[in-house]
Amino acid sequence: MKHVKCEICGSDDSKPFCSAKCPDGPVRENFVINKCEICGFVFVNPRPDKDEMKPFYFDEYYGKPSWIMKRVSNSAVSFFSFLRKRRIHKYKKAGKILDIGCGDGTFLNYMRACDWKVFGVETSESGCGRCEKKKINVSKDITFQSEYFDIITLWQSLEHMENPFGVLKEIHKVLAEDGVLIISAPNINSMEYAIFDRFWFHLDLPRHLHHFSGATLKKLLQKSGFKVLETEHCSFEYNPYGLMQTIMNTFTPEFNFFYKFAKRNKTQGKKFILNMAVTLPALIVFAIPAFFVSYIFSFFKRGGVIHVYAKKNS
Ligand SMILES: [Zn+2]
């Protein structure tokens, strides 16, 4: 474990903000997130070093759905890719796109079919392998020629990175002068966190090393040479499900049970029938209310995730 300073202002003065166990990792200890006394940024401190972090990114973490869930989720994933494309097309209709933390390349595959020239950055071996099978140009770091990309996206990946300031500086180099950066990240200023605290689906310690709000992400972007164009709070892709899983985490014996069942086809196995018996009725009862309530939270800028659009200050 190592101690770190605030990524935004460099201060060493941070106080404990919350603590929680990893929902599925190899250790059962509590991880602590601190809040910077100077700028209000929230981050895991102390945190596992690079080697200590590896066991938290086990194979199934990247998704291995059963064939039934695959059929159900394929259409959902295509729809979510369509929603992402709509966000991008507000600014650019064609060109070169880089997706950082591209996973198995599903989103880039969709964008390629829409005539975009696609590139990915992914650090996991399994993700890279799946991208290569789709013949997607994928690399492990951001080494491209200067001002190459029209659009750069990070969908729920910046919060995982050890050094988001360094990553944003790399992005600044490879984004075109009139290019647009789109970041989707969990919102620590959400009502979900305020109400449910350690049960929040997006807390995900210690993998989510940094917890942004609209204000702190804006500060980090400004420090990295970007200007925020727009911040969106509504997300059909992330908010209704995130709220529903957060609610279910308060009473299912296994944390994130439905998420693990749907995405990874691997739960902890203990009390499977009991978990499923509680989860299925809860899905029926909470699905529609979670949909509406998540939109009410978003309306008040307190939704589970934020989408920030930025361009270079140049
Ligand atoms: Zn700070």
Coordinates of C-alpha atoms and ligand atoms in Angstrom, one line a residue:
M1 CA 0.0 0.0 0.0
K2 CA 1.2 3.5 -0.8
H3 CA 0.2 7.0 0.2
V4 CA -0.5 9.5 -2.5
K5 CA -1.1 13.3 -2.8
C6 CA -4.1 15.0 -4.4
E7 CA -3.9 14.5 -8.2
I8 CA -5.5 18.0 -8.8
C9 CA -3.8 20.4 -6.4
G10 CA -0.8 18.3 -5.2
S11 CA -1.9 18.8 -1.5
D12 CA -1.0 16.2 1.1
D13 CA -3.8 17.4 3.3
S14 CA -6.7 14.9 2.9
K15 CA -9.1 13.5 5.5
P16 CA -11.0 10.1 5.4
F17 CA -14.3 10.4 3.6
C18 CA -15.7 6.9 3.4
S19 CA -14.5 3.3 3.6
A20 CA -15.7 0.0 2.1
K21 CA -14.7 -3.5 1.2
C22 CA -13.9 -4.6 -2.3
P23 CA -17.2 -6.2 -3.6
D24 CA -15.4 -9.2 -5.1
G25 CA -11.6 -8.9 -4.7
P26 CA -9.1 -11.3 -3.1
V27 CA -9.0 -9.5 0.3
R28 CA -11.8 -8.5 2.7
E29 CA -10.1 -5.5 4.3
N30 CA -11.6 -2.0 4.2
F31 CA -10.2 0.5 1.7
V32 CA -10.4 4.2 2.6
I33 CA -11.2 7.1 0.3
N34 CA -10.0 10.5 1.4
K35 CA -11.2 14.0 0.5
C36 CA -8.7 16.7 -0.3
E37 CA -9.0 19.5 2.3
I38 CA -7.9 22.1 -0.3
C39 CA -9.8 21.3 -3.6
G40 CA -12.4 18.6 -2.5
F41 CA -11.1 15.8 -4.8
V42 CA -12.0 12.3 -3.5
F43 CA -9.5 9.4 -4.0
V44 CA -8.4 6.1 -2.5
N45 CA -5.6 6.7 0.0
P46 CA -3.6 4.7 0.9
R47 CA -3.9 2.5 -2.1
P48 CA -2.5 -0.8 -3.5
D49 CA 0.5 -0.3 -5.7
K50 CA 0.6 -1.6 -9.3
D51 CA 1.4 -5.3 -8.3
E52 CA -1.0 -5.3 -5.4
M53 CA -3.7 -4.1 -7.7
K54 CA -3.4 -6.9 -10.3
P55 CA -5.5 -9.6 -8.4
F56 CA -8.4 -7.2 -8.3
Y57 CA -8.5 -7.4 -12.1
F58 CA -9.2 -11.1 -12.4
D59 CA -10.2 -12.7 -15.7
E60 CA -14.0 -12.7 -15.2
Y61 CA -13.8 -9.0 -14.3
Y62 CA -13.8 -8.3 -18.0
G63 CA -17.0 -10.2 -18.6
K64 CA -17.8 -13.7 -19.6
P65 CA -21.6 -13.8 -19.9
S66 CA -23.5 -17.1 -20.2
W67 CA -25.1 -17.7 -23.6
I68 CA -28.6 -16.7 -22.4
M69 CA -27.3 -13.4 -21.0
K70 CA -25.2 -12.9 -24.1
R71 CA -28.4 -13.0 -26.3
V72 CA -30.1 -10.6 -23.9
S73 CA -27.2 -8.2 -23.5
N74 CA -26.1 -8.1 -27.2
S75 CA -29.2 -6.1 -28.1
A76 CA -28.8 -3.9 -25.0
V77 CA -25.1 -3.3 -25.8
S78 CA -25.9 -2.4 -29.5
F79 CA -28.5 0.1 -28.2
F80 CA -26.0 1.6 -25.7
S81 CA -23.4 1.9 -28.5
F82 CA -26.1 3.7 -30.6
L83 CA -26.6 6.1 -27.6
R84 CA -22.9 6.7 -27.4
K85 CA -22.7 7.4 -31.1
R86 CA -25.5 10.0 -30.7
R87 CA -23.4 11.8 -28.0
I88 CA -20.4 11.9 -30.4
H89 CA -22.4 13.0 -33.5
K90 CA -23.5 16.1 -31.6
Y91 CA -19.9 17.3 -32.3
K92 CA -18.5 15.2 -35.1
K93 CA -20.1 13.0 -37.7
A94 CA -17.0 11.2 -39.1
G95 CA -13.3 10.8 -38.6
K96 CA -10.8 9.0 -36.4
I97 CA -11.9 7.9 -32.9
L98 CA -9.8 6.6 -30.0
D99 CA -11.5 4.8 -27.1
I100 CA -9.3 4.5 -24.0
G101 CA -10.2 1.5 -21.9
C102 CA -12.0 0.0 -24.9
G103 CA -12.5 -3.5 -23.2
D104 CA -13.4 -6.1 -25.8
G105 CA -13.9 -3.5 -28.5
T106 CA -17.7 -3.9 -28.9
F107 CA -18.3 -0.1 -29.0
L108 CA -15.4 0.5 -31.5
N109 CA -16.7 -2.4 -33.7
Y110 CA -20.1 -0.6 -33.8
M111 CA -18.4 2.8 -34.7
R112 CA -16.4 1.1 -37.5
A113 CA -19.7 -0.1 -39.0
C114 CA -20.7 3.6 -38.9
D115 CA -17.7 4.5 -41.1
W116 CA -15.4 5.8 -38.3
K117 CA -11.7 4.9 -38.4
V118 CA -11.3 3.2 -35.0
F119 CA -8.4 2.8 -32.5
G120 CA -8.4 1.4 -28.9
V121 CA -6.2 1.5 -25.8
E122 CA -6.7 -1.4 -23.4
T123 CA -4.3 -2.7 -20.7
S124 CA -5.9 -6.1 -20.1
E125 CA -4.6 -9.1 -22.1
S126 CA -8.1 -10.6 -22.5
G127 CA -9.5 -7.3 -23.8
C128 CA -6.6 -6.8 -26.3
G129 CA -7.1 -10.4 -27.5
R130 CA -10.8 -9.9 -28.1
C131 CA -10.1 -6.6 -29.9
E132 CA -7.6 -8.3 -32.1
K133 CA -10.1 -11.0 -33.0
K134 CA -12.4 -8.2 -34.2
K135 CA -9.4 -6.8 -36.2
I136 CA -9.4 -3.6 -34.1
N137 CA -6.2 -1.6 -33.9
V138 CA -5.5 -1.8 -30.2
S139 CA -2.5 -0.8 -28.1
K140 CA -1.5 -0.8 -24.4
D141 CA -0.6 2.9 -24.3
I142 CA -1.4 6.2 -25.9
T143 CA 1.4 6.4 -28.5
F144 CA 0.0 8.0 -31.6
Q145 CA 1.1 10.9 -33.8
S146 CA 0.3 14.4 -32.5
E147 CA -3.2 15.8 -33.1
Y148 CA -4.4 12.6 -34.8
F149 CA -7.9 12.0 -33.4
D150 CA -11.1 13.8 -33.9
I151 CA -12.8 12.2 -31.0
I152 CA -11.3 10.5 -27.9
T153 CA -13.7 8.7 -25.5
L154 CA -13.3 7.2 -22.0
W155 CA -16.4 5.3 -20.9
Q156 CA -16.1 4.6 -17.2
S157 CA -12.3 4.1 -17.4
L158 CA -10.6 7.4 -16.1
E159 CA -11.6 6.6 -12.5
H160 CA -9.5 3.3 -12.7
M161 CA -6.3 5.0 -13.8
E162 CA -3.5 5.5 -11.4
N163 CA -2.5 8.9 -12.9
P164 CA -5.4 10.6 -14.6
F165 CA -3.6 13.9 -14.9
G166 CA -0.7 12.1 -16.8
V167 CA -3.3 10.3 -19.0
L168 CA -5.1 13.6 -19.8
K169 CA -1.8 15.2 -20.8
E170 CA -1.1 12.3 -23.2
I171 CA -4.7 12.8 -24.6
H172 CA -4.0 16.5 -25.1
K173 CA -1.1 15.6 -27.4
V174 CA -3.0 13.2 -29.7
L175 CA -6.3 15.1 -29.9
A176 CA -6.8 17.4 -32.9
E177 CA -7.0 21.1 -32.4
D178 CA -10.7 21.0 -33.0
G179 CA -11.2 17.5 -31.6
V180 CA -13.5 16.6 -28.7
L181 CA -12.8 14.6 -25.6
I182 CA -15.8 12.7 -24.0
I183 CA -15.4 11.4 -20.5
S184 CA -18.1 9.3 -18.8
A185 CA -17.4 8.7 -15.0
P186 CA -19.3 7.9 -11.8
N187 CA -20.5 10.9 -9.9
I188 CA -19.4 11.0 -6.2
N189 CA -21.9 14.0 -5.9
S190 CA -24.8 11.7 -6.8
M191 CA -27.9 11.1 -4.7
E192 CA -27.1 7.3 -5.0
Y193 CA -23.8 7.8 -3.0
A194 CA -25.4 10.4 -0.7
I195 CA -28.3 8.0 0.3
F196 CA -26.7 4.5 0.0
D197 CA -23.0 5.2 0.9
R198 CA -20.9 2.0 0.8
F199 CA -23.8 0.1 -1.0
W200 CA -23.3 2.4 -4.1
F201 CA -22.7 0.2 -7.1
H202 CA -20.1 2.6 -8.6
L203 CA -18.0 2.9 -5.4
D204 CA -16.1 -0.3 -6.5
L205 CA -13.0 0.0 -4.2
P206 CA -10.1 -0.2 -4.7
R207 CA -10.5 -0.3 -8.6
H208 CA -12.1 3.1 -8.7
L209 CA -9.1 5.0 -7.4
H210 CA -10.5 8.4 -8.2
H211 CA -14.1 9.7 -7.5
F212 CA -15.0 12.7 -9.6
S213 CA -17.8 15.2 -9.3
G214 CA -18.6 17.6 -12.2
A215 CA -16.6 20.3 -10.3
T216 CA -13.4 18.2 -9.6
L217 CA -13.4 16.7 -13.1
K218 CA -13.6 20.2 -14.5
K219 CA -10.6 21.3 -12.3
L220 CA -8.6 18.3 -13.5
L221 CA -9.4 19.0 -17.2
Q222 CA -8.5 22.7 -16.8
K223 CA -5.2 21.7 -15.2
S224 CA -4.5 19.4 -18.2
G225 CA -5.2 22.1 -20.8
F226 CA -8.8 21.5 -21.6
K227 CA -11.9 23.6 -21.6
V228 CA -15.2 22.0 -20.6
L229 CA -17.9 22.4 -23.3
E230 CA -20.8 20.7 -21.6
T231 CA -21.6 18.4 -18.7
E232 CA -24.6 15.9 -19.0
H233 CA -26.2 14.2 -16.1
C234 CA -28.8 11.9 -17.8
S235 CA -27.6 8.4 -18.8
F236 CA -30.0 5.7 -19.9
E237 CA -27.0 3.4 -20.2
Y238 CA -25.7 3.7 -16.7
N239 CA -28.1 5.4 -14.3
P240 CA -31.3 3.3 -14.1
Y241 CA -29.4 0.0 -13.7
G242 CA -26.8 1.6 -11.4
L243 CA -29.5 2.7 -9.0
M244 CA -31.3 -0.6 -9.2
Q245 CA -28.2 -2.6 -8.3
T246 CA -27.4 -0.1 -5.5
I247 CA -30.8 -0.7 -4.0
M248 CA -30.5 -4.5 -4.3
N249 CA -27.0 -4.3 -2.6
T250 CA -28.8 -3.3 0.6
F251 CA -30.6 -6.6 1.0
T252 CA -29.1 -9.3 -1.3
P253 CA -26.7 -11.6 0.6
E254 CA -24.1 -11.3 -2.1
F255 CA -22.9 -7.7 -3.2
N256 CA -23.5 -7.0 -6.9
F257 CA -25.1 -10.4 -7.3
F258 CA -27.1 -9.7 -10.4
Y259 CA -24.3 -7.7 -12.1
K260 CA -21.9 -10.6 -11.5
F261 CA -24.4 -13.1 -12.8
A262 CA -25.3 -11.1 -15.9
K263 CA -21.8 -9.8 -16.8
R264 CA -19.4 -12.5 -15.7
N265 CA -21.5 -15.7 -15.4
K266 CA -19.7 -16.2 -12.1
T267 CA -21.1 -15.4 -8.7
Q268 CA -19.5 -16.4 -5.4
G269 CA -21.6 -19.5 -5.5
K270 CA -22.7 -19.4 -1.9
K271 CA -26.4 -19.1 -1.3
F272 CA -27.0 -18.9 -5.1
I273 CA -30.7 -19.9 -4.9
L274 CA -31.4 -17.5 -2.0
N275 CA -29.7 -14.6 -3.9
M276 CA -31.7 -15.4 -7.0
A277 CA -34.9 -15.7 -5.1
V278 CA -34.4 -12.3 -3.6
T279 CA -33.1 -10.7 -6.8
L280 CA -35.8 -11.7 -9.3
P281 CA -38.8 -10.2 -7.5
A282 CA -36.7 -7.1 -6.7
L283 CA -36.0 -6.6 -10.4
I284 CA -39.7 -6.7 -11.1
V285 CA -40.5 -4.3 -8.3
F286 CA -37.7 -1.8 -8.7
A287 CA -37.0 -1.6 -12.4
I288 CA -39.6 1.0 -13.4
P289 CA -39.3 3.1 -10.2
A290 CA -35.5 3.1 -10.6
F291 CA -35.9 4.3 -14.1
F292 CA -38.0 7.3 -13.1
V293 CA -36.1 8.1 -9.9
S294 CA -32.7 8.0 -11.6
Y295 CA -34.1 10.6 -14.1
I296 CA -35.3 12.8 -11.2
F297 CA -31.8 12.6 -9.7
S298 CA -30.2 13.5 -13.1
F299 CA -32.6 16.5 -13.5
F300 CA -31.1 17.9 -10.2
K301 CA -27.6 17.1 -11.5
R302 CA -27.2 14.4 -8.9
G303 CA -27.3 11.3 -11.2
G304 CA -25.0 8.3 -10.8
V305 CA -22.7 9.2 -13.6
I306 CA -21.6 12.4 -15.5
H307 CA -20.7 12.8 -19.1
V308 CA -18.2 15.7 -19.7
Y309 CA -17.4 17.0 -23.2
A310 CA -14.1 19.1 -23.5
K311 CA -11.8 20.5 -26.1
K312 CA -8.3 21.8 -26.0
N313 CA -7.6 25.3 -24.7
S314 CA -4.9 25.5 -27.4
Ligands
ZN1 ZN -6.6 18.7 -3.9

